[in-house]
Coordinates of C-alpha atoms and ligand atoms in Angstrom, one line a residue:
M1 CA -73.7 127.9 -112.3
S2 CA -71.2 130.2 -110.5
I3 CA -71.4 130.7 -106.7
K4 CA -71.5 134.4 -105.7
L5 CA -69.3 135.0 -102.6
P6 CA -70.2 137.7 -100.1
P7 CA -68.4 141.0 -100.8
I8 CA -65.2 141.7 -98.9
I9 CA -63.3 144.9 -98.0
T10 CA -59.7 144.3 -96.8
I11 CA -57.8 146.9 -94.8
D12 CA -54.2 146.0 -94.4
G13 CA -51.4 148.1 -92.9
P14 CA -48.6 148.4 -90.4
T15 CA -49.1 148.5 -86.6
A16 CA -51.1 151.4 -85.2
S17 CA -52.0 152.7 -88.7
G18 CA -55.7 153.1 -87.5
K19 CA -56.9 150.2 -89.6
G20 CA -58.7 148.5 -86.7
T21 CA -60.7 151.7 -85.9
I22 CA -61.6 152.3 -89.6
A23 CA -62.5 148.7 -90.2
R24 CA -64.8 148.7 -87.1
I25 CA -66.6 151.9 -88.3
I26 CA -67.1 150.7 -91.8
S27 CA -68.4 147.3 -90.8
K28 CA -70.9 149.0 -88.5
K29 CA -72.0 151.4 -91.2
L30 CA -72.5 148.6 -93.7
G31 CA -73.9 146.0 -91.3
W32 CA -71.1 143.6 -92.4
L33 CA -69.1 141.2 -90.2
L34 CA -65.7 142.4 -88.9
L35 CA -62.7 140.2 -88.8
D36 CA -59.8 141.7 -86.8
S37 CA -57.3 139.1 -87.9
G38 CA -54.6 140.4 -85.6
S39 CA -56.8 139.4 -82.6
I40 CA -56.5 135.8 -83.8
Y41 CA -52.7 135.9 -83.7
R42 CA -52.9 137.7 -80.4
A43 CA -55.3 135.1 -78.9
L44 CA -52.7 132.4 -79.9
A45 CA -50.0 134.4 -78.3
F46 CA -52.1 134.7 -75.1
A47 CA -52.7 130.9 -75.1
V48 CA -48.9 130.3 -75.7
I49 CA -48.1 132.3 -72.6
E50 CA -50.8 130.8 -70.5
S51 CA -49.6 127.3 -71.5
N52 CA -46.0 128.1 -70.6
I53 CA -44.8 127.3 -74.1
S54 CA -41.6 128.8 -75.2
V55 CA -41.9 131.2 -78.2
N56 CA -39.2 129.1 -79.9
D57 CA -41.0 125.8 -79.5
F58 CA -42.9 125.9 -82.8
E59 CA -43.9 122.2 -82.6
S60 CA -45.9 122.8 -79.4
I61 CA -47.2 126.2 -80.7
N62 CA -48.5 124.6 -83.9
K63 CA -50.2 121.8 -81.9
L64 CA -51.8 124.4 -79.7
A65 CA -52.9 126.5 -82.7
R66 CA -54.6 123.5 -84.3
N67 CA -56.6 122.7 -81.2
L68 CA -57.4 126.3 -80.1
E69 CA -61.1 127.3 -80.2
I70 CA -61.0 131.0 -81.1
S71 CA -64.3 132.7 -81.9
L72 CA -65.4 136.3 -82.4
R73 CA -68.9 137.1 -81.1
E74 CA -70.6 140.4 -80.7
G75 CA -67.4 142.4 -80.7
E76 CA -65.6 140.1 -78.2
I77 CA -62.9 137.6 -78.8
Y78 CA -63.1 134.2 -77.0
I79 CA -60.8 131.3 -76.4
D80 CA -63.3 128.6 -75.6
S81 CA -65.7 130.4 -73.4
L82 CA -63.2 132.9 -72.0
I83 CA -63.4 136.5 -73.2
V84 CA -59.8 137.7 -73.9
S85 CA -60.6 140.9 -75.8
E86 CA -58.8 143.2 -73.3
K87 CA -56.1 140.8 -72.1
I88 CA -54.7 140.5 -75.6
R89 CA -54.0 144.2 -76.1
T90 CA -50.7 144.4 -74.2
E91 CA -47.3 145.3 -75.8
E92 CA -46.0 141.9 -74.7
I93 CA -48.7 140.1 -76.6
S94 CA -48.2 142.3 -79.6
R95 CA -44.5 141.3 -79.7
I96 CA -45.2 137.6 -79.3
A97 CA -48.0 137.6 -81.8
S98 CA -45.6 139.1 -84.4
I99 CA -43.1 136.4 -83.7
L100 CA -45.6 133.6 -84.0
A101 CA -46.9 135.1 -87.2
T102 CA -43.5 134.4 -88.9
D103 CA -44.2 130.7 -88.9
H104 CA -45.6 129.2 -92.1
N105 CA -47.5 126.4 -90.3
V106 CA -49.1 128.7 -87.8
R107 CA -50.2 131.0 -90.7
Q108 CA -51.7 128.0 -92.5
T109 CA -53.7 126.9 -89.5
L110 CA -54.9 130.5 -88.8
L111 CA -55.7 131.0 -92.5
K112 CA -58.5 128.4 -92.4
K113 CA -60.0 130.0 -89.2
Q114 CA -59.9 133.5 -90.8
R115 CA -61.6 132.3 -94.1
S116 CA -64.3 130.7 -92.0
F117 CA -65.5 134.2 -91.0
L118 CA -66.7 135.0 -94.5
S119 CA -70.5 135.3 -94.5
Y120 CA -73.3 137.4 -95.8
P121 CA -74.1 140.3 -96.2
G122 CA -70.3 141.0 -96.3
L123 CA -67.0 141.1 -94.5
V124 CA -64.6 143.8 -93.5
A125 CA -61.2 142.2 -92.7
D126 CA -58.2 144.0 -91.3
G127 CA -54.6 142.8 -90.8
R128 CA -51.4 142.4 -92.8
D129 CA -52.2 139.9 -95.5
M130 CA -56.0 140.1 -95.9
G131 CA -55.8 141.5 -99.5
T132 CA -52.7 139.5 -100.6
V133 CA -53.2 136.0 -99.1
V134 CA -56.4 135.4 -97.1
F135 CA -58.9 137.2 -99.4
P136 CA -57.1 137.9 -102.6
Y137 CA -60.4 138.1 -104.5
A138 CA -61.7 140.9 -102.2
S139 CA -63.8 143.6 -104.1
L140 CA -62.0 146.5 -102.4
K141 CA -58.5 146.5 -100.9
I142 CA -57.1 149.3 -98.8
F143 CA -53.5 149.6 -97.5
L144 CA -53.6 152.1 -94.7
T145 CA -50.3 153.5 -93.5
A146 CA -48.9 156.5 -91.7
D147 CA -45.5 157.8 -90.7
I148 CA -44.0 155.9 -87.8
S149 CA -43.8 158.9 -85.4
I150 CA -47.5 159.6 -86.0
R151 CA -48.4 155.9 -85.3
A152 CA -46.3 155.9 -82.1
Q153 CA -48.0 159.1 -80.9
R154 CA -51.5 157.6 -81.6
R155 CA -50.6 154.3 -79.8
Y156 CA -49.2 156.4 -76.9
N157 CA -52.4 158.4 -76.6
Q158 CA -54.5 155.2 -76.7
L159 CA -52.5 153.6 -73.9
I160 CA -52.4 156.7 -71.8
N161 CA -56.2 157.1 -72.1
K162 CA -56.6 153.6 -70.8
G163 CA -54.6 154.6 -67.7
N164 CA -51.3 152.9 -68.7
I165 CA -47.9 154.4 -67.8
V166 CA -45.9 154.3 -71.0
N167 CA -42.9 155.8 -72.6
I168 CA -43.2 157.1 -76.2
M169 CA -39.6 156.1 -77.1
S170 CA -40.2 152.5 -76.1
I171 CA -43.5 152.4 -78.1
M172 CA -41.6 153.7 -81.1
D173 CA -39.0 151.0 -80.7
N174 CA -41.7 148.3 -80.3
I175 CA -43.5 149.5 -83.4
S176 CA -40.4 149.7 -85.5
E177 CA -39.3 146.2 -84.4
R178 CA -42.8 144.8 -85.4
D179 CA -42.9 146.7 -88.7
E180 CA -39.5 145.3 -89.5
R181 CA -40.5 141.7 -88.6
D182 CA -43.9 141.8 -90.3
A183 CA -42.6 143.3 -93.5
R184 CA -39.4 141.2 -93.8
R185 CA -40.8 137.8 -92.9
L186 CA -40.7 135.1 -95.6
H187 CA -44.4 134.1 -95.4
S188 CA -47.2 136.5 -96.2
P189 CA -45.1 139.7 -95.5
L190 CA -46.8 143.0 -95.0
V191 CA -47.0 144.5 -98.5
P192 CA -49.8 146.2 -100.3
A193 CA -51.6 144.0 -102.8
L194 CA -51.0 145.0 -106.4
D195 CA -54.6 146.1 -106.7
A196 CA -54.8 147.8 -103.2
H197 CA -55.5 151.6 -102.8
V198 CA -52.7 153.0 -100.6
V199 CA -54.0 155.6 -98.1
D200 CA -51.5 157.5 -96.1
S201 CA -53.2 158.9 -93.0
S202 CA -50.2 160.8 -91.6
V203 CA -51.9 164.1 -92.0
L204 CA -55.6 162.9 -91.9
D205 CA -57.9 162.4 -89.0
I206 CA -60.2 159.5 -88.7
K207 CA -63.1 161.3 -90.4
Q208 CA -61.0 162.3 -93.4
T209 CA -59.5 158.8 -93.7
L210 CA -63.0 157.3 -93.5
G211 CA -64.2 159.7 -96.2
I212 CA -61.6 158.6 -98.6
I213 CA -62.4 154.9 -98.1
L214 CA -66.1 155.4 -98.2
D215 CA -65.7 157.2 -101.6
L216 CA -63.7 154.2 -102.9
Y217 CA -66.5 152.0 -101.6
K218 CA -69.2 154.0 -103.3
Y219 CA -67.2 154.0 -106.5
K220 CA -67.0 150.2 -106.3
F221 CA -70.4 149.2 -104.9
G222 CA -72.7 152.2 -105.4
P223 CA -74.0 154.5 -102.7
S224 CA -75.8 151.8 -100.7
Y225 CA -74.9 152.5 -97.1
N226 CA -76.4 154.8 -94.4
Ligands
DC1 O1 -53.0 144.0 -86.1 P1 -52.3 143.6 -84.8 O2 -51.3 144.5 -84.3 O3 -53.3 143.2 -83.7 O4 -51.5 142.2 -85.1 C1 -50.6 141.6 -84.2 C2 -49.6 140.8 -84.9 O5 -50.2 139.7 -85.6 C3 -48.8 141.5 -86.0 O6 -47.7 142.1 -85.5 C4 -48.5 140.5 -87.0 C5 -49.6 139.4 -86.9 N1 -50.6 139.5 -87.9 C6 -50.3 138.9 -89.1 O7 -49.1 138.4 -89.3 N2 -51.2 138.8 -90.1 C7 -52.4 139.4 -89.9 N3 -53.3 139.3 -90.9 C8 -52.7 140.1 -88.7 C9 -51.8 140.1 -87.7

């Protein structure tokens, strides 16, 4: 007898490609669970800072990662009982998360946590290696990308709307530094899975991007969403 796993949609892509927004909308539409895998790396980065651990001290970082209680509940991310959803969205945490994510042992520890989110009726998972490493057997894989200047502009608008004072050139530098690190690292680098559909959203708005992905969903699963 074969065990039927819940269906999975993976949405991978570089920083600020819009994958988080798209993944959230699709998971709501389908009533499936959402795994924002970047938030797990970010939560670890937050805990590293809070524990005064140096970003070079991978022995301590790994020990912390193994013992960290990270959970996602009702759209919030928790470390133990503390909600850190907003606190992990800073540029500093983004940078540190991307550094921690280069370490093989950190990735192995967080891999188990990420796989534990798989449940019925289905999972929408976004990140860098959802379709290549974490859920290679996913039914539908999307690689969402966009030109770097467009991504920097979108991130700039997001931060400005939240009341932050930011400089577009420094955002562009941060994004390109993270792109470079995420794509060139040895372990689970950011690359489209061989069977991923690459969607370039440079000249698409959210509605158009969503339309393309929902068409792919319908093609794969049939028109069963509302
Ligand atoms: O998606 P994000 O920007 O919140 O992710 C923050 C960092 O975490 C990203 O720069 C690299 C790392 N990450 C990863 O290596 N693998 C994932 N699946 C998700 C995130």
